GROMACS .gro file of C-alpha atoms in nm:
model
  202
    1MET     CA    1   0.271   1.873   2.715
    2THR     CA    2   0.545   1.785   2.464
    3ILE     CA    3   0.412   1.627   2.123
    4ARG     CA    4   0.671   1.378   2.026
    5ALA     CA    5   0.731   1.209   1.680
    6ILE     CA    6   0.920   0.916   1.576
    7ALA     CA    7   1.020   0.774   1.205
    8LEU     CA    8   1.036   0.443   1.068
    9ASN     CA    9   1.302   0.477   0.770
   10CYS     CA   10   1.193   0.175   0.538
   11THR     CA   11   1.459   0.221   0.288
   12LEU     CA   12   1.571  -0.121   0.171
   13LYS     CA   13   1.941  -0.050   0.264
   14ALA     CA   14   2.050  -0.187   0.582
   15GLN     CA   15   2.312   0.097   0.610
   16GLY     CA   16   2.430   0.402   0.425
   17GLU     CA   17   2.297   0.718   0.300
   18SER     CA   18   1.935   0.715   0.206
   19SER     CA   19   1.704   0.916   0.034
   20THR     CA   20   1.445   0.832   0.282
   21ASP     CA   21   1.635   0.992   0.538
   22ALA     CA   22   1.676   1.314   0.369
   23MET     CA   23   1.292   1.360   0.350
   24ILE     CA   24   1.262   1.267   0.722
   25GLY     CA   25   1.520   1.547   0.765
   26VAL     CA   26   1.287   1.775   0.583
   27LEU     CA   27   1.001   1.664   0.788
   28GLU     CA   28   1.204   1.692   1.124
   29ARG     CA   29   1.269   2.042   1.054
   30ALA     CA   30   0.907   2.135   0.974
   31PHE     CA   31   0.803   1.963   1.307
   32ALA     CA   32   1.034   2.141   1.499
   33ARG     CA   33   0.893   2.456   1.393
   34VAL     CA   34   0.554   2.378   1.527
   35ASP     CA   35   0.708   2.254   1.886
   36VAL     CA   36   0.711   1.885   1.771
   37THR     CA   37   1.018   1.656   1.847
   38LEU     CA   38   1.135   1.404   1.641
   39THR     CA   39   1.282   1.181   1.916
   40GLU     CA   40   1.427   0.879   1.708
   41THR     CA   41   1.438   0.746   1.339
   42ILE     CA   42   1.457   0.359   1.329
   43ARG     CA   43   1.577   0.214   1.005
   44ILE     CA   44   1.408  -0.113   0.969
   45ALA     CA   45   1.625  -0.295   0.745
   46ALA     CA   46   1.891  -0.283   0.996
   47HIS     CA   47   1.674  -0.471   1.241
   48ASN     CA   48   1.524  -0.839   1.224
   49VAL     CA   49   1.178  -0.771   1.175
   50LYS     CA   50   1.030  -1.096   1.084
   51PRO     CA   51   0.751  -1.151   0.864
   52GLY     CA   52   0.409  -1.222   1.007
   53VAL     CA   53   0.075  -1.047   1.168
   54THR     CA   54   0.132  -1.080   1.513
   55SER     CA   55   0.295  -0.831   1.755
   56ASP     CA   56   0.565  -1.110   1.841
   57GLU     CA   57   0.694  -1.374   1.595
   58GLY     CA   58   0.909  -1.536   1.833
   59GLU     CA   59   1.297  -1.558   1.934
   60GLY     CA   60   1.500  -1.300   1.752
   61ASP     CA   61   1.221  -1.084   1.639
   62ASP     CA   62   1.310  -0.699   1.688
   63TRP     CA   63   0.940  -0.582   1.612
   64PRO     CA   64   0.811  -0.599   1.985
   65ALA     CA   65   1.059  -0.360   2.110
   66ILE     CA   66   1.011  -0.135   1.808
   67ARG     CA   67   0.646  -0.165   1.875
   68VAL     CA   68   0.686  -0.053   2.204
   69LYS     CA   69   0.857   0.252   2.083
   70ILE     CA   70   0.596   0.338   1.817
   71LEU     CA   71   0.311   0.339   2.063
   72ALA     CA   72   0.515   0.587   2.311
   73HIS     CA   73   0.477   0.858   2.064
   74ASP     CA   74   0.212   1.089   1.925
   75ILE     CA   75   0.306   1.086   1.577
   76LEU     CA   76   0.440   0.840   1.330
   77ILE     CA   77   0.634   0.905   1.049
   78LEU     CA   78   0.624   0.590   0.791
   79ALA     CA   79   0.869   0.687   0.551
   80GLY     CA   80   0.995   0.479   0.259
   81PRO     CA   81   1.100   0.453  -0.148
   82ILE     CA   82   0.888   0.399  -0.420
   83TRP     CA   83   0.986   0.029  -0.591
   84MET     CA   84   0.809  -0.088  -0.918
   85GLY     CA   85   0.529   0.190  -0.851
   86GLN     CA   86   0.424   0.107  -0.495
   87ILE     CA   87   0.548   0.133  -0.169
   88GLY     CA   88   0.879  -0.063  -0.095
   89SER     CA   89   0.871  -0.413   0.076
   90VAL     CA   90   1.003  -0.301   0.402
   91ALA     CA   91   0.741  -0.063   0.466
   92LYS     CA   92   0.492  -0.320   0.358
   93ARG     CA   93   0.632  -0.534   0.653
   94VAL     CA   94   0.588  -0.260   0.894
   95LEU     CA   95   0.205  -0.235   0.807
   96GLU     CA   96   0.172  -0.629   0.808
   97ARG     CA   97   0.316  -0.643   1.152
   98MET     CA   98   0.071  -0.346   1.241
   99ASP     CA   99  -0.207  -0.589   1.149
  100ALA     CA  100  -0.224  -0.733   1.516
  101PHE     CA  101  -0.349  -0.422   1.617
  102LEU     CA  102  -0.697  -0.526   1.507
  103SER     CA  103  -0.725  -0.814   1.777
  104GLU     CA  104  -0.553  -0.594   2.059
  105THR     CA  105  -0.850  -0.388   2.154
  106ASP     CA  106  -0.943  -0.243   2.474
  107ASP     CA  107  -1.304  -0.245   2.640
  108GLN     CA  108  -1.438   0.025   2.390
  109GLY     CA  109  -1.280  -0.148   2.089
  110ARG     CA  110  -1.004   0.080   2.031
  111MET     CA  111  -0.678  -0.026   1.883
  112PRO     CA  112  -0.331   0.074   2.049
  113SER     CA  113  -0.290   0.320   1.786
  114TYR     CA  114  -0.622   0.504   1.861
  115GLY     CA  115  -0.544   0.848   1.922
  116LYS     CA  116  -0.241   0.874   1.728
  117VAL     CA  117  -0.136   1.040   1.404
  118ALA     CA  118   0.036   0.892   1.125
  119VAL     CA  119   0.200   1.077   0.811
  120MET     CA  120   0.416   0.916   0.531
  121ALA     CA  121   0.729   1.039   0.360
  122ILE     CA  122   0.798   0.921   0.019
  123VAL     CA  123   1.079   0.929  -0.246
  124GLY     CA  124   1.155   0.761  -0.568
  125ASN     CA  125   1.284   0.801  -0.922
  126GLU     CA  126   0.960   0.691  -1.063
  127ASP     CA  127   0.579   0.765  -1.071
  128GLY     CA  128   0.398   0.608  -0.755
  129ALA     CA  129   0.385   0.857  -0.498
  130HIS     CA  130  -0.017   0.868  -0.490
  131ALA     CA  131  -0.015   0.495  -0.527
  132SER     CA  132   0.216   0.461  -0.226
  133SER     CA  133   0.050   0.696  -0.003
  134ALA     CA  134  -0.294   0.540  -0.100
  135GLN     CA  135  -0.151   0.173  -0.003
  136GLY     CA  136   0.002   0.304   0.328
  137PHE     CA  137  -0.300   0.541   0.419
  138GLN     CA  138  -0.557   0.280   0.361
  139ALA     CA  139  -0.327   0.028   0.596
  140LEU     CA  140  -0.277   0.294   0.861
  141ASN     CA  141  -0.647   0.382   0.898
  142ASP     CA  142  -0.732  -0.008   0.896
  143THR     CA  143  -0.508  -0.050   1.204
  144GLY     CA  144  -0.613   0.265   1.390
  145TRP     CA  145  -0.394   0.553   1.300
  146THR     CA  146  -0.567   0.899   1.232
  147ILE     CA  147  -0.465   1.059   0.923
  148PRO     CA  148  -0.464   1.425   0.896
  149PRO     CA  149  -0.511   1.638   0.560
  150VAL     CA  150  -0.194   1.675   0.357
  151ALA     CA  151  -0.038   1.362   0.531
  152ALA     CA  152   0.190   1.283   0.242
  153CYS     CA  153   0.542   1.476   0.185
  154TYR     CA  154   0.696   1.325  -0.143
  155TRP     CA  155   0.944   1.386  -0.388
  156VAL     CA  156   0.984   1.205  -0.729
  157GLY     CA  157   1.237   1.259  -0.962
  158GLU     CA  158   1.297   1.176  -1.349
  159ALA     CA  159   1.175   0.819  -1.421
  160MET     CA  160   1.490   0.626  -1.471
  161GLY     CA  161   1.692   0.901  -1.372
  162THR     CA  162   2.032   0.914  -1.182
  163VAL     CA  163   1.935   1.190  -0.927
  164ASP     CA  164   1.813   1.095  -0.590
  165PHE     CA  165   1.648   1.309  -0.343
  166LYS     CA  166   1.948   1.308  -0.140
  167ASP     CA  167   2.167   1.444  -0.410
  168LEU     CA  168   1.979   1.766  -0.484
  169PRO     CA  169   2.164   2.080  -0.399
  170GLU     CA  170   1.854   2.207  -0.212
  171THR     CA  171   1.517   2.087  -0.109
  172PRO     CA  172   1.264   2.202  -0.377
  173GLU     CA  173   1.021   2.486  -0.259
  174LYS     CA  174   0.713   2.271  -0.335
  175VAL     CA  175   0.858   1.998  -0.093
  176GLN     CA  176   0.923   2.243   0.165
  177LYS     CA  177   0.565   2.373   0.148
  178THR     CA  178   0.418   2.053   0.169
  179ALA     CA  179   0.657   1.925   0.471
  180ALA     CA  180   0.512   2.258   0.680
  181MET     CA  181   0.149   2.161   0.594
  182THR     CA  182   0.198   1.804   0.683
  183ALA     CA  183   0.359   1.902   1.002
  184THR     CA  184   0.122   2.171   1.100
  185ASN     CA  185  -0.171   1.954   1.042
  186ALA     CA  186  -0.021   1.634   1.207
  187ALA     CA  187   0.088   1.852   1.520
  188HIS     CA  188  -0.272   2.000   1.549
  189LEU     CA  189  -0.435   1.681   1.527
  190ALA     CA  190  -0.225   1.518   1.783
  191ARG     CA  191  -0.287   1.788   2.029
  192LEU     CA  192  -0.666   1.762   1.972
  193LEU     CA  193  -0.647   1.381   1.986
  194ARG     CA  194  -0.465   1.430   2.334
  195ASP     CA  195  -0.698   1.659   2.482
  196THR     CA  196  -1.022   1.478   2.358
  197PRO     CA  197  -0.952   1.102   2.311
  198ILE     CA  198  -1.151   0.880   2.044
  199PRO     CA  199  -1.430   0.747   2.248
  200GLY     CA  200  -1.477   0.404   2.085
  201ALA     CA  201  -1.791   0.210   2.126
  202ASP     CA  202  -1.937   0.022   2.408
   0.00000   0.00000   0.00000
């Protein structure tokens, strides 16, 4: 069966060209080489994702529909920029909304995200890629996602520099290699989890 991935672009921009989109594109090509289809990229800042920790924060909240799309896929790419040395606020809001999974378990204690894989794509012009992935992966693990080895594909430019990832003439070789490993490991794990679901506990 086809393995499907969805990307959440957590750039702080509601519209316009984004380095986060450029990094998602690198991963999309890497995933295609291991027969994983990236079906959609959702730019969170272009939607009204309300603050909160439930799956539905009421009238006008766009998160419920986004949540349905996320859970219809095998792999989640959580992508965003580094700001002030940590993952940006839009990505944090997504993670806060997934906190609701903790109280949405089935009879075996499994959250809706059980059996699904999450990876991260991170870009920035300052240090913080490791801190950002540490924050993201802990929150993703807490909310039921399975994290493969080499699950973060990132690029960090010169501190206070003027060149963004989207401005590079070509993707650095190390980023391409990391993307390939991220995609390979995530696809392999997603297939294993589909064939042998996590049992949960009685």
